[in-house]
C-alpha positions as a Python dict, from the first residue, in 0.01 Angstrom:
ca = {
    (1, 'K'): (0, 0, 0),
    (2, 'V'): (201, -176, 270),
    (3, 'I'): (510, -390, 218),
    (4, 'V'): (676, -591, 496),
    (5, 'G'): (1034, -713, 468),
    (6, 'R'): (1261, -924, 685),
    (7, 'V'): (1630, -830, 707),
    (8, 'E'): (1910, -1017, 882),
    (9, 'T'): (2161, -777, 1036),
    (10, 'P'): (2461, -811, 1269),
    (11, 'V'): (2233, -706, 1558),
    (12, 'G'): (1964, -961, 1472),
    (13, 'V'): (1660, -999, 1251),
    (14, 'L'): (1461, -684, 1180),
    (15, 'F'): (1119, -640, 1023),
    (16, 'I'): (1060, -331, 814),
    (17, 'K'): (708, -224, 733),
    (18, 'R'): (688, 34, 454),
    (19, 'Y'): (368, 232, 409),
    (20, 'N'): (346, 386, 63),
    (21, 'V'): (107, 670, -8),
    (22, 'F'): (-56, 566, -334),
    (23, 'A'): (-311, 842, -384),
    (24, 'A'): (-341, 1216, -333),
    (25, 'R'): (-650, 1169, -113),
    (26, 'V'): (-444, 952, 126),
    (27, 'A'): (-167, 1213, 139),
    (28, 'L'): (-422, 1487, 207),
    (29, 'A'): (-594, 1279, 475),
    (30, 'N'): (-262, 1258, 662),
    (31, 'V'): (-195, 1633, 676),
    (32, 'G'): (-163, 1722, 1043),
    (33, 'R'): (-184, 1355, 1146),
    (34, 'L'): (80, 1104, 1242),
    (35, 'S'): (186, 866, 967),
    (36, 'P'): (96, 498, 1010),
    (37, 'A'): (456, 422, 1113),
    (38, 'L'): (463, 693, 1380),
    (39, 'R'): (120, 580, 1505),
    (40, 'A'): (248, 220, 1527),
    (41, 'G'): (552, 338, 1726),
    (42, 'R'): (340, 546, 1963),
    (43, 'N'): (91, 262, 2009),
    (44, 'A'): (368, 10, 2074),
    (45, 'A'): (503, 229, 2355),
    (46, 'R'): (157, 273, 2508),
    (47, 'L'): (75, -98, 2488),
    (48, 'A'): (411, -194, 2643),
    (49, 'G'): (344, 60, 2921),
    (50, 'L'): (13, -116, 2989),
    (51, 'G'): (193, -451, 3017),
    (52, 'F'): (110, -598, 2676),
    (53, 'A'): (377, -771, 2468),
    (54, 'V'): (474, -596, 2145),
    (55, 'P'): (786, -619, 1926),
    (56, 'T'): (1079, -398, 2025),
    (57, 'V'): (1066, -80, 1815),
    (58, 'V'): (1392, 19, 1645),
    (59, 'A'): (1265, 316, 1443),
    (60, 'A'): (956, 488, 1309),
    (61, 'V'): (1020, 746, 1038),
    (62, 'E'): (823, 928, 775),
    (63, 'E'): (899, 1119, 457),
    (64, 'R'): (693, 1426, 372),
    (65, 'R'): (716, 1674, 87),
    (66, 'A'): (551, 2012, 131),
    (67, 'G'): (376, 1866, 437),
    (68, 'L'): (226, 1576, 240),
    (69, 'L'): (308, 1224, 351),
    (70, 'R'): (495, 1025, 84),
    (71, 'R'): (587, 711, 279),
    (72, 'S'): (673, 594, 627),
    (73, 'F'): (872, 308, 776),
    (74, 'F'): (824, 110, 1097),
    (75, 'V'): (1120, -106, 1203),
    (76, 'T'): (1112, -363, 1483),
    (77, 'R'): (1328, -644, 1611),
    (78, 'A'): (1191, -989, 1536),
    (79, 'A'): (965, -1099, 1820),
    (80, 'A'): (960, -1451, 1955),
    (81, 'G'): (693, -1691, 1842),
    (82, 'A'): (488, -1795, 1546),
    (83, 'T'): (173, -1641, 1405),
    (84, 'A'): (-133, -1784, 1575),
    (85, 'D'): (-268, -1946, 1259),
    (86, 'G'): (50, -2140, 1187),
    (87, 'W'): (114, -2227, 1549),
    (88, 'W'): (-240, -2353, 1608),
    (89, 'Q'): (-225, -2605, 1323),
    (90, 'G'): (77, -2787, 1466),
    (91, 'A'): (11, -2749, 1838),
    (92, 'P'): (-90, -3042, 2058),
    (93, 'A'): (-442, -3036, 2204),
    (94, 'T'): (-323, -2944, 2555),
    (95, 'A'): (-135, -2640, 2421),
    (96, 'R'): (-436, -2534, 2212),
    (97, 'R'): (-657, -2550, 2523),
    (98, 'Q'): (-413, -2331, 2711),
    (99, 'A'): (-380, -2092, 2416),
    (100, 'A'): (-758, -2051, 2386),
    (101, 'A'): (-785, -1949, 2751),
    (102, 'A'): (-477, -1722, 2726),
    (103, 'A'): (-621, -1549, 2416),
    (104, 'G'): (-954, -1489, 2588),
    (105, 'D'): (-770, -1343, 2886),
    (106, 'L'): (-559, -1121, 2656),
    (107, 'F'): (-866, -974, 2483),
    (108, 'R'): (-1045, -924, 2814),
    (109, 'R'): (-742, -736, 2954),
    (110, 'L'): (-709, -528, 2637),
    (111, 'H'): (-1072, -425, 2647),
    (112, 'L'): (-1069, -356, 3022),
    (113, 'A'): (-765, -132, 2964),
    (114, 'G'): (-964, 61, 2700),
    (115, 'V'): (-766, -78, 2405),
    (116, 'Y'): (-927, -163, 2073),
    (117, 'H'): (-720, -329, 1798),
    (118, 'A'): (-895, -253, 1469),
    (119, 'D'): (-713, -528, 1278),
    (120, 'L'): (-716, -813, 1526),
    (121, 'K'): (-678, -1147, 1349),
    (122, 'D'): (-469, -1460, 1381),
    (123, 'V'): (-179, -1335, 1165),
    (124, 'N'): (-143, -1024, 1386),
    (125, 'L'): (-79, -1232, 1697),
    (126, 'L'): (237, -1421, 1781),
    (127, 'V'): (222, -1716, 2021),
    (128, 'H'): (528, -1807, 2224),
    (129, 'G'): (624, -1967, 2550),
    (130, 'T'): (753, -2274, 2722),
    (131, 'D'): (688, -2485, 3029),
    (132, 'G'): (312, -2459, 3000),
    (133, 'R'): (307, -2078, 2992),
    (134, 'L'): (196, -1922, 2665),
    (135, 'E'): (214, -1554, 2585),
    (136, 'W'): (80, -1342, 2301),
    (137, 'T'): (256, -1060, 2118),
    (138, 'L'): (43, -803, 1934),
    (139, 'L'): (137, -700, 1579),
    (140, 'D'): (6, -450, 1324),
    (141, 'L'): (-27, -167, 1573),
    (142, 'E'): (-104, 140, 1360),
    (143, 'R'): (-481, 96, 1397),
    (144, 'V'): (-488, 39, 1774),
    (145, 'R'): (-719, 281, 1957),
    (146, 'F'): (-713, 382, 2323),
    (147, 'G'): (-971, 538, 2552),
    (148, 'G'): (-1255, 293, 2589),
    (149, 'V'): (-1403, 7, 2392),
    (150, 'R'): (-1767, 12, 2287),
    (151, 'T'): (-1971, -306, 2297),
    (152, 'R'): (-1980, -317, 1919),
    (153, 'H'): (-1597, -304, 1905),
    (154, 'R'): (-1571, -580, 2167),
    (155, 'L'): (-1800, -795, 1955),
    (156, 'L'): (-1605, -705, 1643),
    (157, 'N'): (-1274, -813, 1800),
    (158, 'V'): (-1419, -1142, 1922),
    (159, 'T'): (-1579, -1200, 1581),
    (160, 'Q'): (-1253, -1116, 1400),
    (161, 'I'): (-1058, -1376, 1595),
    (162, 'A'): (-1340, -1630, 1568),
    (163, 'R'): (-1347, -1588, 1189),
    (164, 'T'): (-972, -1636, 1151),
    (165, 'L'): (-848, -1861, 1431),
    (166, 'G'): (-1184, -2003, 1536),
    (167, 'R'): (-1215, -2208, 1219),
    (168, 'Q'): (-929, -2424, 1346),
    (169, 'A'): (-1046, -2435, 1709),
    (170, 'S'): (-1273, -2698, 1851),
    (171, 'R'): (-1606, -2602, 2006),
    (172, 'A'): (-1455, -2668, 2350),
    (173, 'D'): (-1160, -2436, 2275),
    (174, 'R'): (-1397, -2161, 2156),
    (175, 'L'): (-1586, -2196, 2486),
    (176, 'R'): (-1256, -2180, 2680),
    (177, 'F'): (-1177, -1857, 2496),
    (178, 'L'): (-1520, -1714, 2573),
    (179, 'R'): (-1507, -1817, 2940),
    (180, 'A'): (-1164, -1650, 2981),
    (181, 'Y'): (-1282, -1341, 2789),
    (182, 'L'): (-1591, -1299, 3007),
    (183, 'G'): (-1385, -1339, 3325),
    (184, 'P'): (-1393, -1560, 3632),
    (185, 'D'): (-1742, -1449, 3740),
    (186, 'A'): (-1908, -1539, 3409),
    (187, 'D'): (-2194, -1785, 3420),
    (188, 'L'): (-2217, -1950, 3078),
    (189, 'E'): (-2513, -2163, 3183),
    (190, 'Q'): (-2756, -1868, 3183),
}
């Protein structure tokens, strides 16, 4: 079970994600493995090193008893922006067009870098930016995988975003996303 909380502190707003181990099988499955919080911290550092926007990590800690994971905590500073689903609903058409292309480019760059986000959906993406330049921040990082992306995982990521954000996007915006995802040499007429 995962609980996310928002805390206002003298140094700014922090988000705390608490992963509770609710069953013995989950605790046993994590013996010798990083906790979800430590995986999220490691993945955030790797993604930032590859040039992708992620929240600033404050801490990633775990509690174990006799080697068994009990719970872990992942703490980040609040990142700029709004979740993609909420932002999309209120955005003007020109911004949505730009966002569709920027999202396609983001997924293309992730996949070319060998990065697969196993929980990629609209609420795990923050949209932010001004002056016609939109950027995306990746959230929910504990299930990110590195080292190559199979075709089936590429399709899964594109399907995940189409199922969540695509419902709100026009056909033209979905095509903008696809054109940006496939890259500048893509021929959509074939």
